[in-house]
Tab-separated table of C-alpha atoms and ligand atoms in Angstrom:
chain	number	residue	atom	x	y	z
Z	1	UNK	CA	-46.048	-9.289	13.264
Z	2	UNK	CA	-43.154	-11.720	14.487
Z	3	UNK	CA	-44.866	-15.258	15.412
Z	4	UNK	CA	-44.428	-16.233	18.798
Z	5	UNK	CA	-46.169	-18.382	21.093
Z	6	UNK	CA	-45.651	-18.153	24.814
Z	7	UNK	CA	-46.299	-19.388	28.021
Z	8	UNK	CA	-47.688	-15.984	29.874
Z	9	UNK	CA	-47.807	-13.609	27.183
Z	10	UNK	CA	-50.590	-13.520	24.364
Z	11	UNK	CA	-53.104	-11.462	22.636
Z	12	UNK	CA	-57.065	-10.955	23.212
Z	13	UNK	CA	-59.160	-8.466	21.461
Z	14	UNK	CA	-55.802	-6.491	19.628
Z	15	UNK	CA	-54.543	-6.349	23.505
Z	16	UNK	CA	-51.416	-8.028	25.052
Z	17	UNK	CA	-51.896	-9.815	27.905
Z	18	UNK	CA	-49.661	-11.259	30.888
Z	19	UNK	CA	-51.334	-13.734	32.445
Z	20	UNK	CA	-54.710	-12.691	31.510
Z	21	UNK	CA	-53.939	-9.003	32.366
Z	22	UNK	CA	-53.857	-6.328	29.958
Z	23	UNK	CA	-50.424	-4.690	29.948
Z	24	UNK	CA	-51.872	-1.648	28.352
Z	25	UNK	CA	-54.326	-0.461	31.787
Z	26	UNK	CA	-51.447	-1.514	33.589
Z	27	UNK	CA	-48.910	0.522	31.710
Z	28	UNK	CA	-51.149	3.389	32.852
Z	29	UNK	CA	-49.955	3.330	35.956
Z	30	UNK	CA	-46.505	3.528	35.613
Z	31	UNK	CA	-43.957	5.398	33.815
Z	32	UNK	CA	-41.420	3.918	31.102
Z	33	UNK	CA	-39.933	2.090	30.766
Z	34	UNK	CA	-40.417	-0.538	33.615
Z	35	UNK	CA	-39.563	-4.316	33.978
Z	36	UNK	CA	-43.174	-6.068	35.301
Z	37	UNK	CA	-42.347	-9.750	36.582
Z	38	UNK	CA	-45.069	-12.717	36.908
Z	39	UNK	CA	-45.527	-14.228	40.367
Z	40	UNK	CA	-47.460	-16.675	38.461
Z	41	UNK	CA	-44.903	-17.753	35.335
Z	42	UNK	CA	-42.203	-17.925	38.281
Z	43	UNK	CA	-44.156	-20.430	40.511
Z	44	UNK	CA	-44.545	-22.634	37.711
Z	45	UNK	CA	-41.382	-22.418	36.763
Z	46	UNK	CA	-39.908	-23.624	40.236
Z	47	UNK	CA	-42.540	-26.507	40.578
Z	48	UNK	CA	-41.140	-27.594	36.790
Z	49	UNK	CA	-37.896	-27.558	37.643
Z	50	UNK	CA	-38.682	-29.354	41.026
Z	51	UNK	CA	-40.812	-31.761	39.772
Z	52	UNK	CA	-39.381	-32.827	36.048
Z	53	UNK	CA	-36.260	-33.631	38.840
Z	54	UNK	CA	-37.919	-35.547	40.598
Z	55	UNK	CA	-39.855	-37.460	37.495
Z	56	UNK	CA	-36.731	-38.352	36.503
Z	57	UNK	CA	-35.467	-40.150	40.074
Z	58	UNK	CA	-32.968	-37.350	40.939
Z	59	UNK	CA	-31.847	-37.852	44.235
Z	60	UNK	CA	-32.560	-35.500	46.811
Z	61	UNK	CA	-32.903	-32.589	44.631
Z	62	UNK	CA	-32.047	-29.214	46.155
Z	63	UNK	CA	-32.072	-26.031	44.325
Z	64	UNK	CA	-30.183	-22.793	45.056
Z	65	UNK	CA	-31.583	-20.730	42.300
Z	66	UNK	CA	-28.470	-18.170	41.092
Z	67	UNK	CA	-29.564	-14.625	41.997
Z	68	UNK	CA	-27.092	-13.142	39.869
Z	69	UNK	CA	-29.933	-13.396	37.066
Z	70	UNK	CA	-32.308	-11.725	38.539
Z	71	UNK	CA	-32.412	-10.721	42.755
Z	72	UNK	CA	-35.415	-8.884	43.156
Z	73	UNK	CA	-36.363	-9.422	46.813
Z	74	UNK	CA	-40.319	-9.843	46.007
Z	75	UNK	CA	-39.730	-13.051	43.630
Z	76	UNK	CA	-36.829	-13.974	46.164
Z	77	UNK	CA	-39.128	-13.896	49.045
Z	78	UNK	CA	-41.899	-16.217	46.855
Z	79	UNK	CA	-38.750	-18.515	45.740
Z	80	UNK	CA	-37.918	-18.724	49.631
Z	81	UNK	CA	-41.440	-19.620	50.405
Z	82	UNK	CA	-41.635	-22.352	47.548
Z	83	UNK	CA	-38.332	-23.876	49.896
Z	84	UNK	CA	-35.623	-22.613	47.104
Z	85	UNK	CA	-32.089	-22.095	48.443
Z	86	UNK	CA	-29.923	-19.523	46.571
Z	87	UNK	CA	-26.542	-19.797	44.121
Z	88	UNK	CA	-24.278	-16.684	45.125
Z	89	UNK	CA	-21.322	-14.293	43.987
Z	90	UNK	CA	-20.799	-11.614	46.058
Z	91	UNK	CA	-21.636	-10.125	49.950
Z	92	UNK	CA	-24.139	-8.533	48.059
Z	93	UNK	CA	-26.318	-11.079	46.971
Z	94	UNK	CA	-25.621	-12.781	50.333
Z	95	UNK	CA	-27.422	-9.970	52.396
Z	96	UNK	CA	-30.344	-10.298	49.548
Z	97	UNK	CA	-30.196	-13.896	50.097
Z	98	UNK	CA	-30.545	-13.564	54.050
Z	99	UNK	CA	-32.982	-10.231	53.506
Z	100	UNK	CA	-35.556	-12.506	51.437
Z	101	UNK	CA	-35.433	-15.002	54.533
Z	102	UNK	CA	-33.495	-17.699	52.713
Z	103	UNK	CA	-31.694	-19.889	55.145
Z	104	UNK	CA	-27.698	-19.978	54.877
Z	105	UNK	CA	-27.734	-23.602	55.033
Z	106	UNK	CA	-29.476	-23.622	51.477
Z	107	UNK	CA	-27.432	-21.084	49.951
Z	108	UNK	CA	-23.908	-21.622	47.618
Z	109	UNK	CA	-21.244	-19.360	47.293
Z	110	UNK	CA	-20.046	-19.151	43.867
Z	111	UNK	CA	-17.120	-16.891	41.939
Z	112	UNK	CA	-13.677	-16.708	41.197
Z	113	UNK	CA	-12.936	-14.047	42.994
Z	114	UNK	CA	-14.656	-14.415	46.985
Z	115	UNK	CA	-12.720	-11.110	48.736
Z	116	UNK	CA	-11.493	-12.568	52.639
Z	117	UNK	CA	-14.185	-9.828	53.666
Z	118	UNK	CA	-17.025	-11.993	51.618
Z	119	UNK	CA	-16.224	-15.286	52.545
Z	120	UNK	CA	-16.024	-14.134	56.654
Z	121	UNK	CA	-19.636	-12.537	56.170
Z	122	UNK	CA	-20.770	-16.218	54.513
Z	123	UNK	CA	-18.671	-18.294	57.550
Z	124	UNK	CA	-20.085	-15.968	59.927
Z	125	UNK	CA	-24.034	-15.423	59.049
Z	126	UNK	CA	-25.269	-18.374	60.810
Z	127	UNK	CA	-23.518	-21.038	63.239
Z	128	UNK	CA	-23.070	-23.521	61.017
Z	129	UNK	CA	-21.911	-21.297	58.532
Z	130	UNK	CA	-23.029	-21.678	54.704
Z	131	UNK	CA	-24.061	-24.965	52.525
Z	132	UNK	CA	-21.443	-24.723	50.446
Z	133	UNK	CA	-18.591	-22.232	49.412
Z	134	UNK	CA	-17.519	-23.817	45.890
Z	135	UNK	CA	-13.922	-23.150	45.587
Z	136	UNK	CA	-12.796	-22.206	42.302
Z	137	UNK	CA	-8.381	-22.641	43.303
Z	138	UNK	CA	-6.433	-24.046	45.741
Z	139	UNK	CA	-5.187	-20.741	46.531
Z	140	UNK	CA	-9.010	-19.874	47.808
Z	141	UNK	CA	-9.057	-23.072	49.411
Z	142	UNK	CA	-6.336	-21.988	51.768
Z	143	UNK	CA	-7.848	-18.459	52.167
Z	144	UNK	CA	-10.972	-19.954	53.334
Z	145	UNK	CA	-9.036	-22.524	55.821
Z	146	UNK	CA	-7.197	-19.388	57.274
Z	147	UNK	CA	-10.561	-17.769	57.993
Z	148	UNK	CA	-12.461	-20.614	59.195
Z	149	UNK	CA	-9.503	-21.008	61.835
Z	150	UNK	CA	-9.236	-17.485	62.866
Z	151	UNK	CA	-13.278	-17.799	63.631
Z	152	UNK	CA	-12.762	-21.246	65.244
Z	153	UNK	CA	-15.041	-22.912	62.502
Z	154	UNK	CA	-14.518	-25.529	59.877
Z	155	UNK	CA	-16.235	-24.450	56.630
Z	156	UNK	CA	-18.078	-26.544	54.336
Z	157	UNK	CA	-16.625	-26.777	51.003
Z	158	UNK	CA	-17.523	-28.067	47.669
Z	159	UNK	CA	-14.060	-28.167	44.933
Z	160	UNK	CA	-15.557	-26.945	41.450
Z	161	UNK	CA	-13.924	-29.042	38.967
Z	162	UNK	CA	-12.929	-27.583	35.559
Z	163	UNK	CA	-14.093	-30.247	33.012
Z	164	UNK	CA	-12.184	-28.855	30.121
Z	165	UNK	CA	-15.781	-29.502	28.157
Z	166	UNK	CA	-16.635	-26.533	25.522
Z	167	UNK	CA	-20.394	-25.802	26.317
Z	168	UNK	CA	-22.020	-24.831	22.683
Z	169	UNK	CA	-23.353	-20.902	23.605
Z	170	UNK	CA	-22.341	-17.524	23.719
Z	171	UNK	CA	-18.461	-17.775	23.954
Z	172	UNK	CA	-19.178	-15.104	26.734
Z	173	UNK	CA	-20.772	-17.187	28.888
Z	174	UNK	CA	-19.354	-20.602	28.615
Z	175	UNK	CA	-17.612	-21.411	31.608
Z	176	UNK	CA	-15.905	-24.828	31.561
Z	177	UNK	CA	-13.153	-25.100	29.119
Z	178	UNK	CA	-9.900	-25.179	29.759
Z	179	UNK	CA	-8.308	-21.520	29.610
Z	180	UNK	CA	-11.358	-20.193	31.226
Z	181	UNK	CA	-10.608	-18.529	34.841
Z	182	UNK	CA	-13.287	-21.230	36.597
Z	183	UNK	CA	-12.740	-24.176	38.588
Z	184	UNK	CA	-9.813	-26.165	39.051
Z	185	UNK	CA	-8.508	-28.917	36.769
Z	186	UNK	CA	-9.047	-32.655	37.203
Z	187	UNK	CA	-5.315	-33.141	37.691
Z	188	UNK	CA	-5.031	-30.326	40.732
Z	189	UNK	CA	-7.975	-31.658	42.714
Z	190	UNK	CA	-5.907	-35.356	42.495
Z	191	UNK	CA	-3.166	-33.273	43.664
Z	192	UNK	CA	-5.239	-31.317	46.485
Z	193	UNK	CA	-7.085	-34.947	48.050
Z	194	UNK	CA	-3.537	-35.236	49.151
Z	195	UNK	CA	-2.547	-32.513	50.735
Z	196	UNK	CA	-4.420	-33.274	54.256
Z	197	UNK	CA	-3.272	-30.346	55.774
Z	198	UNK	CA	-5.609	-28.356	53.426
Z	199	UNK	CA	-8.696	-29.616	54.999
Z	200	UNK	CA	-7.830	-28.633	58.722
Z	201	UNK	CA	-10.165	-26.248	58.443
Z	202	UNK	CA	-12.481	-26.751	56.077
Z	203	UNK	CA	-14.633	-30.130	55.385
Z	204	UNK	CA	-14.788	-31.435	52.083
Z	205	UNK	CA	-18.795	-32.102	51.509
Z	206	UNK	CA	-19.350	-31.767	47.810
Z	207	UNK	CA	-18.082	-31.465	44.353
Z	208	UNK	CA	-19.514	-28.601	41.958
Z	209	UNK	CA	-19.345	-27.857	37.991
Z	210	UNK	CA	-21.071	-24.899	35.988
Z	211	UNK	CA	-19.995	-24.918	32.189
Z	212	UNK	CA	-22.094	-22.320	30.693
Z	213	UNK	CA	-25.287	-20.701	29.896
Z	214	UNK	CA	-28.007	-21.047	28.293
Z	215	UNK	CA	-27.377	-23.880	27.158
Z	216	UNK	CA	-29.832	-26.276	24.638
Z	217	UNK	CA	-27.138	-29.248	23.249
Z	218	UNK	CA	-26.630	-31.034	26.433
Z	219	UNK	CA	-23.744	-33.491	25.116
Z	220	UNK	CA	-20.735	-31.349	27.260
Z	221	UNK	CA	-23.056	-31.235	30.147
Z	222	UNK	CA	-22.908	-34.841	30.225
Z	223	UNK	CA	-19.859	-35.122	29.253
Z	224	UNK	CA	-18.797	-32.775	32.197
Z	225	UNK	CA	-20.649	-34.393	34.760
Z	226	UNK	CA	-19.056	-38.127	33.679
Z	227	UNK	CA	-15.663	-36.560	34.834
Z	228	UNK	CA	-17.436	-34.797	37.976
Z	229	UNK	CA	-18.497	-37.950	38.910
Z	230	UNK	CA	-15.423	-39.833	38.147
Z	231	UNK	CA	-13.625	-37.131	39.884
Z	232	UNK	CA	-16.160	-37.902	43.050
Z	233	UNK	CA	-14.933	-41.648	43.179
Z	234	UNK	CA	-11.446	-40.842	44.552
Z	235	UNK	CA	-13.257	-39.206	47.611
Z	236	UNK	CA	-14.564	-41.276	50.482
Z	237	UNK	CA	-17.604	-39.713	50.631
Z	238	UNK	CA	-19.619	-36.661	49.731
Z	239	UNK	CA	-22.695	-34.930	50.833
Z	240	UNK	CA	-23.821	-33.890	47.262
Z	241	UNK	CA	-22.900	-33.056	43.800
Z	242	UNK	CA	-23.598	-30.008	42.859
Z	243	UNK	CA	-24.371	-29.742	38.516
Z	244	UNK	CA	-24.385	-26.270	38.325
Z	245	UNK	CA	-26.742	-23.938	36.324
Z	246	UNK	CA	-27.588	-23.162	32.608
Z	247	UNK	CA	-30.382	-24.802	31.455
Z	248	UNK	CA	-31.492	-22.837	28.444
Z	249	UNK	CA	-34.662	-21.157	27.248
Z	250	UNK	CA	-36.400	-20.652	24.465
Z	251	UNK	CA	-36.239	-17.107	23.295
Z	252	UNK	CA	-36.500	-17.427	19.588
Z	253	UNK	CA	-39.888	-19.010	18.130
Z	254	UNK	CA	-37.893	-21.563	16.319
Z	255	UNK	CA	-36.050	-22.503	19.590
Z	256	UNK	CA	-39.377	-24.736	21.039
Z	257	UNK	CA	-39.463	-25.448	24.656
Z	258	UNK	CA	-36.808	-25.580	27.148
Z	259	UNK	CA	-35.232	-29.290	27.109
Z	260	UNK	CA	-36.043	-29.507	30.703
Z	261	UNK	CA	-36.790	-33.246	30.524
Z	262	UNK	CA	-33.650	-34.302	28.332
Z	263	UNK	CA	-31.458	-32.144	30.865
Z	264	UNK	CA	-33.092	-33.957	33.784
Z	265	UNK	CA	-33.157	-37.299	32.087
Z	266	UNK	CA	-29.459	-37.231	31.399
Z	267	UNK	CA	-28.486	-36.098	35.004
Z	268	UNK	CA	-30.109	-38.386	36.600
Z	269	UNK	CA	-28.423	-41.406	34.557
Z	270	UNK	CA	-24.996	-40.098	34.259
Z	271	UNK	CA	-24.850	-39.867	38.006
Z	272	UNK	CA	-26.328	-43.446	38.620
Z	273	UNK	CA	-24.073	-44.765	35.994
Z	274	UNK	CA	-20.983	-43.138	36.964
Z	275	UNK	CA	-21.461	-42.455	40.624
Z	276	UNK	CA	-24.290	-44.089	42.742
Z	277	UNK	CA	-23.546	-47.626	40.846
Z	278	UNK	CA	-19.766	-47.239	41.585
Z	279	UNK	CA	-19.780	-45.529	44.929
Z	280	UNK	CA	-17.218	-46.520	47.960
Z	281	UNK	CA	-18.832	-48.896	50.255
Z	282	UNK	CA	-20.836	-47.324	52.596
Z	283	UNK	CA	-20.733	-44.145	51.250
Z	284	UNK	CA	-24.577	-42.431	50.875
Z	285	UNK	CA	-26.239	-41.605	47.736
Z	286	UNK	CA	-25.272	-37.939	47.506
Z	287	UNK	CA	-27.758	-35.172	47.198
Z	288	UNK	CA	-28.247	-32.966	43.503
Z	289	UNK	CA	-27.502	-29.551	43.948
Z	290	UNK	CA	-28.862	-27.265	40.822
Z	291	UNK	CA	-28.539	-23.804	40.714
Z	292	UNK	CA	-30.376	-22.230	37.652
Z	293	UNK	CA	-30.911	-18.645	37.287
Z	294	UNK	CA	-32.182	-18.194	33.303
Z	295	UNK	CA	-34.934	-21.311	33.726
Z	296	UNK	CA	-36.455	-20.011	37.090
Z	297	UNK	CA	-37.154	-16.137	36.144
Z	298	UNK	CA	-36.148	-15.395	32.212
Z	299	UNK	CA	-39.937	-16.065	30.570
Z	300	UNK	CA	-41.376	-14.330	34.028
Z	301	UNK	CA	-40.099	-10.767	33.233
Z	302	UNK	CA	-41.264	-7.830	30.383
Z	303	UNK	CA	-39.879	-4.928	29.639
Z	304	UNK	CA	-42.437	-2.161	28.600
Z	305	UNK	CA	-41.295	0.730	26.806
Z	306	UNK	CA	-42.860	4.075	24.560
Z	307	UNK	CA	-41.728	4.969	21.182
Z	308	UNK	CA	-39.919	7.791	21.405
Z	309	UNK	CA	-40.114	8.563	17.580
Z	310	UNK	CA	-39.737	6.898	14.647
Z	311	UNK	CA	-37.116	8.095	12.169
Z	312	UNK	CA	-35.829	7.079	8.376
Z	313	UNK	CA	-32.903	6.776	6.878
Z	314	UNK	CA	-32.035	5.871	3.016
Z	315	UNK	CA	-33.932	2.260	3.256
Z	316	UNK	CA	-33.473	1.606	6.956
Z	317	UNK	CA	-36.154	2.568	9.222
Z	318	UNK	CA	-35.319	3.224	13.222
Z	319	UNK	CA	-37.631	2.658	16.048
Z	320	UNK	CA	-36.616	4.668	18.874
Z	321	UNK	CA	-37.758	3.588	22.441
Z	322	UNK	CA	-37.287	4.797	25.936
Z	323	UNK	CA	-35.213	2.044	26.720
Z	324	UNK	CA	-31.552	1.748	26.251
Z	325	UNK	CA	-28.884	-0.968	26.694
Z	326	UNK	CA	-28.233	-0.033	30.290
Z	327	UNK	CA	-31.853	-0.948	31.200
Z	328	UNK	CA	-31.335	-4.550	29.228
Z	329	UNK	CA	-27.984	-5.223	27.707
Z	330	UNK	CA	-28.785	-8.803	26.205
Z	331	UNK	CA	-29.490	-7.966	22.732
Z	332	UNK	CA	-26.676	-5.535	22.703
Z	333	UNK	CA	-24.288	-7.610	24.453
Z	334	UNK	CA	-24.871	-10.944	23.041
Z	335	UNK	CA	-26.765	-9.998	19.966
Z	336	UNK	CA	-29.655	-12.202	21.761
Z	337	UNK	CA	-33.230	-12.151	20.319
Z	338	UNK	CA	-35.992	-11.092	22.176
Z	339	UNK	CA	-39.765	-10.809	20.747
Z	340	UNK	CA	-40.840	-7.008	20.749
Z	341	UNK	CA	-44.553	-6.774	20.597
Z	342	UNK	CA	-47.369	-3.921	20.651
Z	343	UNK	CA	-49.171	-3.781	23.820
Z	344	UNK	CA	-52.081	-3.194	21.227
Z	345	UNK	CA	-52.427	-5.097	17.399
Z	346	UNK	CA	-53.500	-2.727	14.545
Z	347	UNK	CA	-54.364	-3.925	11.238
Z	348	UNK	CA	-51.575	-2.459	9.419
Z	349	UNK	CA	-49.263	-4.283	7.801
Z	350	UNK	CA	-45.599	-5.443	8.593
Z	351	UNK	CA	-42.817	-3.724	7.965
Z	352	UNK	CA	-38.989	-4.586	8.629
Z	353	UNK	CA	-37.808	-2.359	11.263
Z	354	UNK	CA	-35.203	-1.687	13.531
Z	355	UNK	CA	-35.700	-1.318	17.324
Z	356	UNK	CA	-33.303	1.174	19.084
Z	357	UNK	CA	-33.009	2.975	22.691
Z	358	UNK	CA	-31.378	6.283	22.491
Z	359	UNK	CA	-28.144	5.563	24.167
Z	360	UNK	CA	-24.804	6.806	22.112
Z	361	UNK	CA	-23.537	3.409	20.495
Z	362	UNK	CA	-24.591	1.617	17.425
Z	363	UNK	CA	-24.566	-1.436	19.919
Z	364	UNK	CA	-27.777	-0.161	21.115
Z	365	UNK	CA	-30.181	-2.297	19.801
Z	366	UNK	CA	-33.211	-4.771	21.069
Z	367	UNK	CA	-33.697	-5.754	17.230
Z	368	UNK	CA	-32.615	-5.641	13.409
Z	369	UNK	CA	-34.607	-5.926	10.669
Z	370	UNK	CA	-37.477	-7.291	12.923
Z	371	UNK	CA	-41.383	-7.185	11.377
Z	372	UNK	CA	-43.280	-4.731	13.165
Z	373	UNK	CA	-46.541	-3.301	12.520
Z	374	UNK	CA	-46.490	0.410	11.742
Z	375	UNK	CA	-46.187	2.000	15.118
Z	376	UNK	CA	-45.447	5.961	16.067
Z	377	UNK	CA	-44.439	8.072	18.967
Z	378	UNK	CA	-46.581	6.784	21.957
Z	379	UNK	CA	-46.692	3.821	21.385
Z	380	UNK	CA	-45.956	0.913	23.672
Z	381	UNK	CA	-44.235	-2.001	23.399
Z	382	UNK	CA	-42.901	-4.737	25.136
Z	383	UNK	CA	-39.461	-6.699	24.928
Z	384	UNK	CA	-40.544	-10.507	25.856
Z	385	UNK	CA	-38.378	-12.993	28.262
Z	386	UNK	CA	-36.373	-10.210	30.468
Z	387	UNK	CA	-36.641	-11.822	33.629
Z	388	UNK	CA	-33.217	-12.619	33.971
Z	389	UNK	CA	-30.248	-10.824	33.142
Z	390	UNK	CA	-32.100	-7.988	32.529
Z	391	UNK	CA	-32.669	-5.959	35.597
Z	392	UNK	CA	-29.734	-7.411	36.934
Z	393	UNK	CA	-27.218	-6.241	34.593
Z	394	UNK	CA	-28.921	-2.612	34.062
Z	395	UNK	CA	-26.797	0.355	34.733
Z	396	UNK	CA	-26.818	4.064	35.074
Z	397	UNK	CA	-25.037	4.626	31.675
Z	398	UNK	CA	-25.387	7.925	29.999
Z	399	UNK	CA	-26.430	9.139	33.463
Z	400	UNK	CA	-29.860	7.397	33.205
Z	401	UNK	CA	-31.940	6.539	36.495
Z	402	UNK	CA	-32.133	3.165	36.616
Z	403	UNK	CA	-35.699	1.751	35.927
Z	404	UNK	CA	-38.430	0.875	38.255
Z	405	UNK	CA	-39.487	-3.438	39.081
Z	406	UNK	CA	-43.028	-4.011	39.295
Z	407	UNK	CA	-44.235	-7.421	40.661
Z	408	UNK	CA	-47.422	-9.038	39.248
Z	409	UNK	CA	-49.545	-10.717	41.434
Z	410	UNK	CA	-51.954	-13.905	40.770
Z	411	UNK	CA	-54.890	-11.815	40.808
Z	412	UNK	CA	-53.579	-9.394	38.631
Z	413	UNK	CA	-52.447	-7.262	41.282
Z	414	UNK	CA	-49.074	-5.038	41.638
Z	415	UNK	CA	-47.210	-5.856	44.417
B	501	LIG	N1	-24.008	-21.087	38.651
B	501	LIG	C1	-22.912	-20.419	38.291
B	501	LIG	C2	-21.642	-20.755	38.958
B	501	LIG	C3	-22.970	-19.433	37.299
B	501	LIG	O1	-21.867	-18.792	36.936
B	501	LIG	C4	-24.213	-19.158	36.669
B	501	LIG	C5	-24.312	-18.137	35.632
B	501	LIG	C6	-25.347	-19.869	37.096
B	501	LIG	C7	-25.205	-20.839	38.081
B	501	LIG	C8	-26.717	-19.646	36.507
B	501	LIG	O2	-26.749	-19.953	35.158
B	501	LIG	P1	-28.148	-19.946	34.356
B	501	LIG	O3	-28.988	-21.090	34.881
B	501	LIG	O4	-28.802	-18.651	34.616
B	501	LIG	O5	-27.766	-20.118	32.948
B	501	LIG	N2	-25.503	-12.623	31.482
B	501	LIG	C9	-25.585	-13.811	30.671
B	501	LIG	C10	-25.560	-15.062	31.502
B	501	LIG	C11	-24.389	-15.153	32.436
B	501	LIG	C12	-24.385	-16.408	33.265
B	501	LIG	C13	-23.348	-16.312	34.322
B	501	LIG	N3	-23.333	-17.427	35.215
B	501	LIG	C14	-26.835	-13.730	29.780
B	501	LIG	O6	-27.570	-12.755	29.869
B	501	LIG	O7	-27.062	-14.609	28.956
């Protein structure tokens, strides 16, 4: 079998356990396939992120974890509890947000695209309004004045800054060059400062950047947040800078741990260097928004799924499983790896497989030429690290039901 050494998952007595739980009597339960998510793995998570920020002398840390990787209202609920705030994109994850009890003065609105019916639901959830809408243009900036006025508020309002950095990852998902659609450019918040009669109503508390995911080299982060702080200087004073998401994982044995430390380590000096050292007179220390998705749930989540059948053909040899690309996209979408391992070792020996779901497109695949011991119809498996961006980005495709969450408690028990 692959190697692989993780933080929740391993094997005792031929069985695969999740935090000390056997995934096979719990698979008995339920029907696949089904995404089961650690309570446990996502607590420690949190308190790693919170504390390796705070080892490192970031400044009033606050964290508005980004639902979009993962918004099931159970783990929201325990986030909420552990005192996270939440990273949005849409009404939708705004009502999850406010369901799961999180307070609208922790939570972020994020996204290009923030429909006038979106950003009055966010203005209008709470008196104060929202922590933060991040604008991504000026021509947002203005839609969001309008509203504010017409509900006799002033909005809170962070300007994302477009660093022009290229974040090394998945050209899908990096976010901060320029030509992508996100933030606005260096040069047109200079121009914006000016323009007074843009903050009427809304008030100017913070500056935001987000230039990718998963992301391991942390040289454009840096780089990014230099010209976010730089940018920072030519304002009198802000409440907090807000660094964005995409911290990576490891998913891949040879990938180690998550640079957690580095990432922290580097924040905390680029923004004493080029901010807090340099700051206006008089103006505060700002506060350190984060808002990671991948870090918080991604290692928390498994997929468990049967073999269909297995089938060969010339010298390729097909898995087929009961899961498809529109229950987890990842591999399919961003040819990602993802450990797939028997809920139960046998001795036999390895062979080089490929693991498929049974939708219609060659794309559908969690792995190629992947050792496997010899497995048949039945069997169970489980696809490792699924906690985010898998759920979340599921769809009915091919007609398929969407899958069921389960929720694994400390004690082993489903919630
Ligand atoms: N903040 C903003 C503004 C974002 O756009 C994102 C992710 C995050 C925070 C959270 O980033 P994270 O810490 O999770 O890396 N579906 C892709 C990832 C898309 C990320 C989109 N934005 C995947 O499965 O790899």
């Amino acid at each position: 079998m692959e190697k692989f050494n993780h933080q929740s998952l391993s094997y005792k007595k031929s069985q695969l356990l999740l935090d000390q739980h056997c995934l096979n009597s719990i698979s008995k339960q339920m029907k696949t396939p089904f995404y089961l998510y650690s309570v446990k793995a996502l607590e420690n998570n949190f308190n790693n992120f919170l504390n390796s920020a705070k080892e490192n002398n970031i400044s009033k840390p606050i964290i508005c974890y980004a639902l979009k990787a993962n918004s099931n209202l159970k783990l929201l609920k325990k986030l909420k509890k552990l005192g996270c705030g939440a990273d949005i994109v849409s009404g939708g994850e705004l009502k999850q947000a406010l369901k799961a009890g999180i307070c609208p003065t922790k939570i972020v609105f994020s996204g290009v695209g923030k429909t006038r019916d979106e950003i009055r639901l966010a203005l209008d959830c709470h008196q104060e309004g929202i922590y933060s809408f991040n604008i991504e243009s000026i021509e947002e900036l203005v839609t969001v004045g309008e509203i504010a006025k017409s509900l006799g508020k002033k909005a809170r309002v962070a300007l994302r800054l477009n660093p022009e950095v290229n974040a090394k990852t998945h050209k899908h998902i990096s976010t901060g060059g320029l030509g992508h659609k996100f933030g606005i450019l260096r040069q047109d918040i200079e121009k914006c400062l000016k323009r007074k009669s843009l903050f009427k109503h809304v008030k100017l508390v913070g500056l935001s950047m987000h230039i990718g995911s998963q992301l391991t080299c942390l040289k454009a982060t840096q780089k990014a947040l230099k010209e976010l702080c730089e940018t920072a200087l030519l304002v009198n004073e802000l409440e907090f800078l807000d660094v964005g998401g995409g911290l990576g994982v490891p998913y891949h044995p040879e990938q180690g741990v998550s640079p957690i430390n580095e990432y922290m380590k580097r924040i905390s000096s680029t923004i004493d260097k080029h901010y807090n050292q340099k700051r206006p007179a008089g103006a505060v220390i700002p506060a350190t928004v984060f808002e990671p998705g991948r870090y918080i749930v991604a290692n928390t989540g498994v997929l468990i799924t049967e073999v269909i059948r297995t089938k060969t053909s010339g010298p390729n040899k097909f898995i087929i499983i009961d899961a498809g690309m529109n229950d987890f996209v990842r591999s399919s979408l961003y040819d990602a790896y993802h450990h797939v391992l028997p809920l139960k070792k046998n001795r036999t020996k390895n062979e080089y497989v490929n693991i498929v779901g049974p939708i219609c497109e060659t794309a559908d695949s969690f792995a190629k030429n992947r050792a496997l011991q010899r497995v048949k119809a039945q069997d169970l498996l489980c696809v490792a690290d699924v906690g985010a961006y898998g759920y979340s980005m599921s769809s009915v495709y091919n007609m398929r039901e969407k899958i069921k969450e389960y929720v694994l408690g400390t004690n082993g028990e489903i919630l």
